[in-house]
Short mmCIF file of C-alpha atoms and ligand atoms in Angstrom, two decimals:
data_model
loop_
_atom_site.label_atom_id
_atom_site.label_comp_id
_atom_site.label_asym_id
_atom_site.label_seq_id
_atom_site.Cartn_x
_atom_site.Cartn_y
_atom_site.Cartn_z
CA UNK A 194 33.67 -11.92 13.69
CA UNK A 195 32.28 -9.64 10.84
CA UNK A 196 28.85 -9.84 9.45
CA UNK A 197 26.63 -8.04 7.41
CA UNK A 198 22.84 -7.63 8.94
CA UNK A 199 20.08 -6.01 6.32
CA UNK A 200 18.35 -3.69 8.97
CA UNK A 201 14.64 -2.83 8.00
CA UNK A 202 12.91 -0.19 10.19
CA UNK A 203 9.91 -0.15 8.22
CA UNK A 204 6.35 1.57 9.63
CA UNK A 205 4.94 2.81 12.90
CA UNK A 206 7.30 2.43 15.97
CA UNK A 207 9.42 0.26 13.46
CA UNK A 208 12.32 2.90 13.25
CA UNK A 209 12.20 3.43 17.23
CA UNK A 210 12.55 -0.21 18.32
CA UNK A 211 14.84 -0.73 15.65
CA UNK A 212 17.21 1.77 16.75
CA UNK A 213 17.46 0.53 20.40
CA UNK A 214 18.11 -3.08 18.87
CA UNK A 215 21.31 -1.32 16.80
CA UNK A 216 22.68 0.19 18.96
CA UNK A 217 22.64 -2.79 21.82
CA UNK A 218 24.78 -4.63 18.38
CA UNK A 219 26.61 -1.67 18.31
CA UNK A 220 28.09 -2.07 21.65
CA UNK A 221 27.56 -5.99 22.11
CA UNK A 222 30.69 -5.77 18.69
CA UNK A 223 32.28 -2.90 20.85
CA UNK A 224 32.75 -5.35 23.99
CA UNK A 225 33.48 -8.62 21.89
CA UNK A 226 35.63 -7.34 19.27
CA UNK A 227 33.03 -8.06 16.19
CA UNK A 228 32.35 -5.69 13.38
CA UNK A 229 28.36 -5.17 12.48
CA UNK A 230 28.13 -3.75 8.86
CA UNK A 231 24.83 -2.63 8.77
CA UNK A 232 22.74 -2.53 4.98
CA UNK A 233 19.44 0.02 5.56
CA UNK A 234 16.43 -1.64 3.61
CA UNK A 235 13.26 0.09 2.58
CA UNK A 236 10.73 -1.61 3.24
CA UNK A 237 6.89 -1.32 4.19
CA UNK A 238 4.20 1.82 3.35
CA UNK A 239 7.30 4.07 3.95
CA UNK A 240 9.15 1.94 0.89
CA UNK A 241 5.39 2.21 -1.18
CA UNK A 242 5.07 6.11 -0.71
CA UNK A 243 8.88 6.38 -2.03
CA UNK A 244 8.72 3.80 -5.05
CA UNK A 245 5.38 2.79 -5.49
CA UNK A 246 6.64 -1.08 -4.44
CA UNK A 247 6.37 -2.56 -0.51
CA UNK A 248 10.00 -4.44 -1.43
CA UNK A 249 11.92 -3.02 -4.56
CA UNK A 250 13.86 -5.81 -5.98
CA UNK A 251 16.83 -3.75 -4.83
CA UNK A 252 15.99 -3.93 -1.20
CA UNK A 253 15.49 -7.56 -1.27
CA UNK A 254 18.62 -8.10 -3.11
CA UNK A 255 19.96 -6.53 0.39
CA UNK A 256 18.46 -8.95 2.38
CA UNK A 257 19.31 -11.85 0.00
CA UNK A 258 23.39 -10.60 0.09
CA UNK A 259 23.40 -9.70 3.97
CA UNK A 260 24.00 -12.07 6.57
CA UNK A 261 21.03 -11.91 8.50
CA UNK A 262 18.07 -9.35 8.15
CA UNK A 263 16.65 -7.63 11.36
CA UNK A 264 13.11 -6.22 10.93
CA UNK A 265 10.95 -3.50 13.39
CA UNK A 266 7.45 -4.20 11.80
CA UNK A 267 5.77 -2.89 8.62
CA UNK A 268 1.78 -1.82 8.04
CA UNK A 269 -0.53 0.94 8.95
CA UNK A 270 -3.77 2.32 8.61
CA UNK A 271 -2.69 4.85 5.81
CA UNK A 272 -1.72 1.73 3.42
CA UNK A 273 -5.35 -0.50 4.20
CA UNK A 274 -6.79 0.49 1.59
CA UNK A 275 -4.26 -0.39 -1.52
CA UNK A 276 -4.93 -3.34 -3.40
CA UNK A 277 -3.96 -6.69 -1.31
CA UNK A 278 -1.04 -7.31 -3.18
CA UNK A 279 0.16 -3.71 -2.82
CA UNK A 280 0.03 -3.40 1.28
CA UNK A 281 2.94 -3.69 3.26
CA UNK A 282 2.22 -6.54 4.58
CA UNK A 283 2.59 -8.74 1.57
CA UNK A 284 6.42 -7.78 1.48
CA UNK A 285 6.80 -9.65 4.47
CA UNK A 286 5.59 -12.91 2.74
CA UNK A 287 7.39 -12.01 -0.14
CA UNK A 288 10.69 -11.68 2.11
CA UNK A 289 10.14 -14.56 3.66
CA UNK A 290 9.41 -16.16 0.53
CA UNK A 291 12.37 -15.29 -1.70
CA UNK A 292 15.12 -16.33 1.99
CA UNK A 293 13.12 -19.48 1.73
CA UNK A 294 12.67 -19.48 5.47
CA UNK A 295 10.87 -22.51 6.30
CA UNK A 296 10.87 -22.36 9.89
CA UNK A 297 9.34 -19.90 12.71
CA UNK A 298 10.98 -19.46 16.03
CA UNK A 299 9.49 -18.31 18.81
CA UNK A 300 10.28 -18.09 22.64
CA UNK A 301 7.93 -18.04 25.76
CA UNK A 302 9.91 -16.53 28.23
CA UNK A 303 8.53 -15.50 31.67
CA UNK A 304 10.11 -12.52 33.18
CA UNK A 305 10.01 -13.39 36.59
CA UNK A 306 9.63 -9.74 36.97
CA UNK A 307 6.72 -9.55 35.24
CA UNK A 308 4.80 -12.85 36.18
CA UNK A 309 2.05 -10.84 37.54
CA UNK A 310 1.35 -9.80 33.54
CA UNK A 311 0.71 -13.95 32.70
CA UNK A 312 -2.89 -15.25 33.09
CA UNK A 313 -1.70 -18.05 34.70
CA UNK A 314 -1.92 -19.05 38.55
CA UNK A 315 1.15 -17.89 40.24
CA UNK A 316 2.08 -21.10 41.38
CA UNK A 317 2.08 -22.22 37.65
CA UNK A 318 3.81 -19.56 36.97
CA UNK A 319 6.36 -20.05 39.59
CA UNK A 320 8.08 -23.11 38.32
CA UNK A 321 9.10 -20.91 35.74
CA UNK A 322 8.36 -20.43 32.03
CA UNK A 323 11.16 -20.85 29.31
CA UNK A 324 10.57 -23.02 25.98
CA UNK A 325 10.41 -22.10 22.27
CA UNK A 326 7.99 -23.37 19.74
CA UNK A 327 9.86 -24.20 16.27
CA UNK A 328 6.65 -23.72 13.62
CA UNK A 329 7.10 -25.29 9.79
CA UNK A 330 6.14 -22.10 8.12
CA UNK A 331 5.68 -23.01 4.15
CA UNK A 332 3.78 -26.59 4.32
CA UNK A 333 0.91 -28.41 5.49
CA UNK A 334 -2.90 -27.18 5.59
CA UNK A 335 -2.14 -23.67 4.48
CA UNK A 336 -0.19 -24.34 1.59
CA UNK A 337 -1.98 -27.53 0.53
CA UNK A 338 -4.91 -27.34 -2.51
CA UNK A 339 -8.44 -24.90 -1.07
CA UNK A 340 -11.62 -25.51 -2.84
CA UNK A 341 -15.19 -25.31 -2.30
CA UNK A 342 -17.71 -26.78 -4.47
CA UNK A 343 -21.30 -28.07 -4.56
CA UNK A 344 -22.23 -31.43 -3.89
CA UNK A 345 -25.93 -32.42 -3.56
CA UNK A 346 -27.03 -29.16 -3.38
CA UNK A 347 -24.60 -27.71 -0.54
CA UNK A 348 -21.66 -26.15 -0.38
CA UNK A 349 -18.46 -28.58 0.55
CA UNK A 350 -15.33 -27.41 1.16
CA UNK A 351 -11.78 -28.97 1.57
CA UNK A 352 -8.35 -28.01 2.26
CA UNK A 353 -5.48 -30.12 1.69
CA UNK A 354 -2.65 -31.34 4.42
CA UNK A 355 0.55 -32.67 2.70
CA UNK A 356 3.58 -32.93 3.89
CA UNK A 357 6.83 -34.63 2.30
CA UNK A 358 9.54 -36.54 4.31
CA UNK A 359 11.82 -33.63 3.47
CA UNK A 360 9.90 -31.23 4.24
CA UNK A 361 9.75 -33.02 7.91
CA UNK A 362 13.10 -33.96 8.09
CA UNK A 363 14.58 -30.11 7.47
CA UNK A 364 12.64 -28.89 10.09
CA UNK A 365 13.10 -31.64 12.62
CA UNK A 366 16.42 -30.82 12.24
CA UNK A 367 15.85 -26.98 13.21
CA UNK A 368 14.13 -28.39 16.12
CA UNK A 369 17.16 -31.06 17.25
CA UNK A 370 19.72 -27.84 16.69
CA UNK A 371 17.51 -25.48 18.73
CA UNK A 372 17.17 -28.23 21.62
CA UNK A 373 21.14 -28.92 21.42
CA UNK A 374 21.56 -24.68 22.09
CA UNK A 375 19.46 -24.73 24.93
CA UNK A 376 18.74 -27.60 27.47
CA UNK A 377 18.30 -30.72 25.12
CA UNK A 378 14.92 -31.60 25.31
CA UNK A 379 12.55 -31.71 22.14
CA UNK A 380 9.00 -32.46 22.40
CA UNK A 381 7.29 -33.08 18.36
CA UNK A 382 3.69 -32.19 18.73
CA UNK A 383 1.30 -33.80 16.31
CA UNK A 384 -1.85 -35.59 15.75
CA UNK A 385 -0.99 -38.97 15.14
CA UNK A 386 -3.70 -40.93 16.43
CA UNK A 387 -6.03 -39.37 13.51
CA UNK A 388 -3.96 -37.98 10.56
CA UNK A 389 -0.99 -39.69 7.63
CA UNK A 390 0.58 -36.39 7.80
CA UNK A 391 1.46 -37.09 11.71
CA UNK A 392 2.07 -40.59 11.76
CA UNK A 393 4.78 -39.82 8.86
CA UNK A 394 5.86 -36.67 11.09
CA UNK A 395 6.57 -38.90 14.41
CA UNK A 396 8.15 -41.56 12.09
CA UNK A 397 10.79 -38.95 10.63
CA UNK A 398 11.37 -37.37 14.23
CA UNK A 399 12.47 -40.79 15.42
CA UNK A 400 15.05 -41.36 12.84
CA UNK A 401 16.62 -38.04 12.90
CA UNK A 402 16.77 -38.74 16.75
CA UNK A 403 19.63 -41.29 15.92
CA UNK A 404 21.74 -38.42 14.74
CA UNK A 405 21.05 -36.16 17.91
CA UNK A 406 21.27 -38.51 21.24
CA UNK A 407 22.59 -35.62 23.18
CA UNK A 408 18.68 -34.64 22.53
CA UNK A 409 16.22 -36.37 24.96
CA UNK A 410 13.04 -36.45 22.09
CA UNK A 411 9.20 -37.08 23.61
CA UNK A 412 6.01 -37.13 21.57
CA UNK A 413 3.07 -35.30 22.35
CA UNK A 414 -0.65 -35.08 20.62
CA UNK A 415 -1.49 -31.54 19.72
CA UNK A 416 -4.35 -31.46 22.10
CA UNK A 417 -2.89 -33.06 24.81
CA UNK A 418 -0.06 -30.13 24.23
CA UNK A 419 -2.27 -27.16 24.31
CA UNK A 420 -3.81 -28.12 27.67
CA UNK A 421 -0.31 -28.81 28.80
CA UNK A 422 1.08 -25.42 27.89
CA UNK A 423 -1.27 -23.69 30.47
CA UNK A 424 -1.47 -26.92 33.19
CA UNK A 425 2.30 -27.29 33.42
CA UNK A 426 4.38 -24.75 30.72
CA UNK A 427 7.68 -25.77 33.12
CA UNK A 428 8.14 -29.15 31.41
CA UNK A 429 8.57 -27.83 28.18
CA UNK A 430 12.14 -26.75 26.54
CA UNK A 431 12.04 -27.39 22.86
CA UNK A 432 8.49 -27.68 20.58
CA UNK A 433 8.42 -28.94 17.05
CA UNK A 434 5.56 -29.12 15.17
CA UNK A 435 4.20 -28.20 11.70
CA UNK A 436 2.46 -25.31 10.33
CA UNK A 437 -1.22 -24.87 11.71
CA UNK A 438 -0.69 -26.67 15.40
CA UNK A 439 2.45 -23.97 15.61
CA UNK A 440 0.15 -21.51 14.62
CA UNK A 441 -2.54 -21.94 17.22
CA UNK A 442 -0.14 -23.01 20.11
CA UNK A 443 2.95 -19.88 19.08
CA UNK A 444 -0.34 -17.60 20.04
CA UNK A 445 -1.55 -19.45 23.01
CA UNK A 446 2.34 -19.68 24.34
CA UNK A 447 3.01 -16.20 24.03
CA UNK A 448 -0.71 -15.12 25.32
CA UNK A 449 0.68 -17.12 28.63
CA UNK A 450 3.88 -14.52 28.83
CA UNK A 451 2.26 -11.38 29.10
CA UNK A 452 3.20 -8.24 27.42
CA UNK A 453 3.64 -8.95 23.59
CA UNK A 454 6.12 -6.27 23.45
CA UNK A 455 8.70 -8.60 25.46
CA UNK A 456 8.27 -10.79 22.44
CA UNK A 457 11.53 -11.54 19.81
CA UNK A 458 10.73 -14.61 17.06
CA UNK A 459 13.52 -15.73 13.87
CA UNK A 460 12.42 -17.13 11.19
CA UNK A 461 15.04 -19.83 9.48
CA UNK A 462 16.01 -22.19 6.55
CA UNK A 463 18.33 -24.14 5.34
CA UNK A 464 21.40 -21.69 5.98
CA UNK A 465 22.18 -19.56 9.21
CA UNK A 466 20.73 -16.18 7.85
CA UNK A 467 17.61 -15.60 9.47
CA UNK A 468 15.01 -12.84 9.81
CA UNK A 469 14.74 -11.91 13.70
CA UNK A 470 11.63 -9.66 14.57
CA UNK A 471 9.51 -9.06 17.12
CA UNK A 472 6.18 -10.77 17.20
CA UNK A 473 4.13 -7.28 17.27
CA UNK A 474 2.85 -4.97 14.67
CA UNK A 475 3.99 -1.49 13.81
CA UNK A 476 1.51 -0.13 16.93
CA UNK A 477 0.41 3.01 14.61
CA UNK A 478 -1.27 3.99 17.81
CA UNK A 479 1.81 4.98 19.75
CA UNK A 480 4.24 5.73 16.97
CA UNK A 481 6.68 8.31 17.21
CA UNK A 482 5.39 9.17 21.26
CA UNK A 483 8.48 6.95 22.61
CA UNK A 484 6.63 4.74 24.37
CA UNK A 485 6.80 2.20 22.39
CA UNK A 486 8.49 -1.24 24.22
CA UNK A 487 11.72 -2.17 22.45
CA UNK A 488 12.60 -4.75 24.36
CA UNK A 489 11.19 -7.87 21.90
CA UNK A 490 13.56 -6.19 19.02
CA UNK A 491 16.36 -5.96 21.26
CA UNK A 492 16.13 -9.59 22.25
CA UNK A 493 15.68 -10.44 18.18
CA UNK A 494 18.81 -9.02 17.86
CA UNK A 495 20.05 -11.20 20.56
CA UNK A 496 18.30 -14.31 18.92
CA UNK A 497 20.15 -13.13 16.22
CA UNK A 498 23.49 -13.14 17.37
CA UNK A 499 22.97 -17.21 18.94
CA UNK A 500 21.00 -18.89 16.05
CA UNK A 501 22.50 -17.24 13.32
CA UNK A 502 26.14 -15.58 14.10
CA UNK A 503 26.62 -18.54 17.27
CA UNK A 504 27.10 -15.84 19.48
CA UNK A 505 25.61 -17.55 22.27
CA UNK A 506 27.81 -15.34 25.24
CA UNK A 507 27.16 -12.36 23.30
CA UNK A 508 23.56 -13.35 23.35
CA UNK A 509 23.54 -14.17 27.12
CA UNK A 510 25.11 -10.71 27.76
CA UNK A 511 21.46 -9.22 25.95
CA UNK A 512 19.54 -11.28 27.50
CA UNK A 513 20.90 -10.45 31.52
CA UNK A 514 21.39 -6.83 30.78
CA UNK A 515 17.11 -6.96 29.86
CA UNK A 516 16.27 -8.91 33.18
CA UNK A 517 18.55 -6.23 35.25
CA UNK A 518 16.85 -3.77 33.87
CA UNK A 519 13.52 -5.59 35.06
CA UNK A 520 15.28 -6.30 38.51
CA UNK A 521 15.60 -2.44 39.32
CA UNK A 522 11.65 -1.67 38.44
CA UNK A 523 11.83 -0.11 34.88
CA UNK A 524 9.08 -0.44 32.68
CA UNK A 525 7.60 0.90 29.49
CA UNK A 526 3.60 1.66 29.65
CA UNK A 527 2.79 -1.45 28.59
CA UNK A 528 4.39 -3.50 30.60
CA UNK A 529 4.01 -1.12 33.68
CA UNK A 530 2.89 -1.58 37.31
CA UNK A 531 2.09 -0.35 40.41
CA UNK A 532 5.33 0.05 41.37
CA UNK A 533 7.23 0.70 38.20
CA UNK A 534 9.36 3.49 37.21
CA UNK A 535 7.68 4.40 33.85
CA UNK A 536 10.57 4.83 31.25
CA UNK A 537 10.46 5.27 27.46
CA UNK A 538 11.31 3.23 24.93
CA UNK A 539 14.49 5.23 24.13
CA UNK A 540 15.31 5.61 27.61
CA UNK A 541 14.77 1.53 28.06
CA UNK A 542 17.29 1.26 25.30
CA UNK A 543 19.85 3.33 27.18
CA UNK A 544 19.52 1.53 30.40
CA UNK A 545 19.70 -1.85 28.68
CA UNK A 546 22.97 -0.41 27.06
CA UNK A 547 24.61 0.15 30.01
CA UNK A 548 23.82 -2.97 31.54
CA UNK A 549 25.30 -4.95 29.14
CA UNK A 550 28.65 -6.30 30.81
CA UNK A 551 31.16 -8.80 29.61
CA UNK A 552 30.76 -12.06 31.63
P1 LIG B 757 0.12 -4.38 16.81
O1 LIG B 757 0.92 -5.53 17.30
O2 LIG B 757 0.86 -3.38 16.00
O3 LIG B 757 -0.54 -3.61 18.05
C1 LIG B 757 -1.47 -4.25 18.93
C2 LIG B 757 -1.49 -3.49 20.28
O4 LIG B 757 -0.27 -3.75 20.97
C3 LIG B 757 -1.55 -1.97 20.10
O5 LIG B 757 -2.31 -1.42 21.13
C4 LIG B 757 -0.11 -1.52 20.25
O6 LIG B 757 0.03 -0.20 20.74
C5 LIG B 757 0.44 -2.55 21.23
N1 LIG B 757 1.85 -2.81 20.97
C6 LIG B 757 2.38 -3.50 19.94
N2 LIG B 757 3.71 -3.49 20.01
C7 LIG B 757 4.03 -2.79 21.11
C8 LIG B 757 5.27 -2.42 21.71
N3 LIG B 757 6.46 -2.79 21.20
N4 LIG B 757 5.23 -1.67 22.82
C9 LIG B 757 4.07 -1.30 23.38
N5 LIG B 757 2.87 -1.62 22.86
C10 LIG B 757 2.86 -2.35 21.73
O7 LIG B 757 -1.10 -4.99 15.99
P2 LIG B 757 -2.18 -4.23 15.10
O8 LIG B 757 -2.57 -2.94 15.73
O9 LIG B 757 -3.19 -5.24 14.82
O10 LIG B 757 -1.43 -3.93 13.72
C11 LIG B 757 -0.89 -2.65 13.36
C12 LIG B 757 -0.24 -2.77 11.99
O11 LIG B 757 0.88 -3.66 12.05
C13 LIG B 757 -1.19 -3.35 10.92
O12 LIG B 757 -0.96 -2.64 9.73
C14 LIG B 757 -0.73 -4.79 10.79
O13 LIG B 757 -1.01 -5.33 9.53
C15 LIG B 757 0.77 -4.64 11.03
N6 LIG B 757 1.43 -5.86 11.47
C16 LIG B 757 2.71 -6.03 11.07
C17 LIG B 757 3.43 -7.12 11.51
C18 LIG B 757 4.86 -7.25 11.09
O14 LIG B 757 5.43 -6.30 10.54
N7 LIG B 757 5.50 -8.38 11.33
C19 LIG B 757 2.85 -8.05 12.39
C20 LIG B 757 1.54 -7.82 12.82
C21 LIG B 757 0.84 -6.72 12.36
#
């Protein structure tokens, strides 16, 4: 196979995790017989101090033409101060934007090696913790009309929730797909005892499920889901839901995990190119000390490789060459414990490297 991924190291410990995650590609194509092209795009405060713009038009134009993008993170204390629509952060709706990803991805994974990190009991934690959340990203409460006015002498404010069969349907079907890659369960969280939007979500859920009857599909209301997430995470595989219940339960999920350097996420829309990231910031605080935790960009990359590229041995190989890492006591500072053998984040690249085995 031969792809083309758009490789954005952006700010901070961007250009350190980023590495580790290229050069696990590097040898993943080396053992499997792909070719990785890979397209460097500015991007970030290190892309404003060079052309006075957080994403040229030329470096999106890289994304747009590559296959899939991988990103480290972008942001930092030096760029806080520009105008909003200057900081680095901005190009990272603006990417998103203009590859019209509509749909956020993101695993909670336990590392059985590092349950003692989750907040959870250990014998919740025992039955093991392994589900993604599939967020709408572009509709619903956030992007529906804001406005506050006065009535009667006070202040009233209302925001907007709209959402369009379509809109439902093409992220649905991101959530049937997902569920069909992994172990065929999909669970569409919403509010329908209260709210249109939900009723129409759980009636568009049910027809797609017609199309996908390898996929076992269960409802659940959004509340009832957030207490189930920390009472009994094991049941879950697959979550679906739209754009501000993703938001509040992709935060509670990964809070539930541990360490959110362990983290990867994609982002996805109507064609396989993705952006895979991790789900941190550019931590200016340890930048360039190589401590940073690579690990959530190396398993983007691996996200990369089964949601995008359907790499899903390739993937695999990633993912067990991270956990045998685990199994022999390595650990970066954030993730470390008492009997841990402290290792850097270039040095936890290395060892992942040479774990990586064809099955
Ligand atoms: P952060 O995620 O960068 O850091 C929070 C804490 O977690 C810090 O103590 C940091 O050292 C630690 N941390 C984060 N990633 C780590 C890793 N891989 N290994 C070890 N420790 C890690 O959040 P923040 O400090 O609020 O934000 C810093 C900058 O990043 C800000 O400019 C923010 O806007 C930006 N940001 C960017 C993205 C992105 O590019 N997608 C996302 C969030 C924040």
């Amino acid at each position: 196979m031969e792809k083309t991924i758009a490789v954005i190291r952006g700010d901070g410990i961007g250009p350190e995790i980023v590495n580790e995650a290229v050069n696990i590609l590097d040898i993943i194509a080396n053992l499997y017989g792909h070719t990785f092209h890979y397209v460097d795009v500015e991007m970030g405060g290190c892309a404003y101090d060079k052309y006075g713009d957080a994403l040229p038009q030329e470096m999106l134009e890289k994304c747009l033409n590559s296959d899939s993008v991988l990103l480290g993170a972008v942001g930092g204390s030096k760029w806080n101060d520009l105008p909003a629509a200057k900081r680095p952060e901005k190009s990272l709706l603006k990417l998103r934007a203009s590859m019209n990803v509509f749909s956020n991805n993101r695993p909670a994974k336990i590392w059985p090696q590092l349950a003692s990190a989750s907040p959870l009991k250990p014998e919740i934690v025992e039955k093991g913790i392994d589900f993604i959340i599939v967020r709408e990203l572009t509709g619903g409460i956030y992007f529906g009309e804001h406005k506050t006015e006065t009535v009667n002498g006070e202040k009233v404010s209302v925001d907007n929730m709209r959402y369009s069969e379509s809109e439902i349907e093409r992220i649905g079907r991101i959530g049937f797909e997902t569920a069909r890659k992994r172990n065929k369960k999909l669970c569409s969280v919403e509010k329908s005892n209260v709210l249109d939007c939900s009723q129409l979500w759980k009636a568009v859920m049910h027809r797609l499920a017609a199309e996908y009857p390898d996929v076992e599909l269960s409802d659940m209301l959004v509340d009832n889901c957030a207490m189930q997430i920390v009472k009994n995470p094991a049941q879950f595989d697959v979550i679906v839901t739209e754009n501000m219940f993703g938001d509040i339960l992709s935060d509670e999920a990964s809070m539930i995990t541990g360490s959110i350097g362990m983290i990867p996420s994609s982002s996805l829309g109507s064609t396989s190119r993705g952006l895979y990231e991790p789900i941190h910031g550019s931590a200016p605080d340890i930048a360039g000390k190589n401590i940073a935790n690579p690990i959530g960009t190396i398993l983007s990359a691996a996200m990369m490789l089964r949601y995008s590229f359907d790499l899903a041995e390739e993937a695999a190989c990633i993912e067990n060459a991270v956990s045998a890492v685990l199994n022999q006591g390595y650990r970066t500072a954030d993730i470390m414990d008492a009997d841990g053998k402290l290792t850097g984040c270039k040095e936890m690249g290395s060892l992942i490297a040479k774990h990586l085995t064809k099955g």
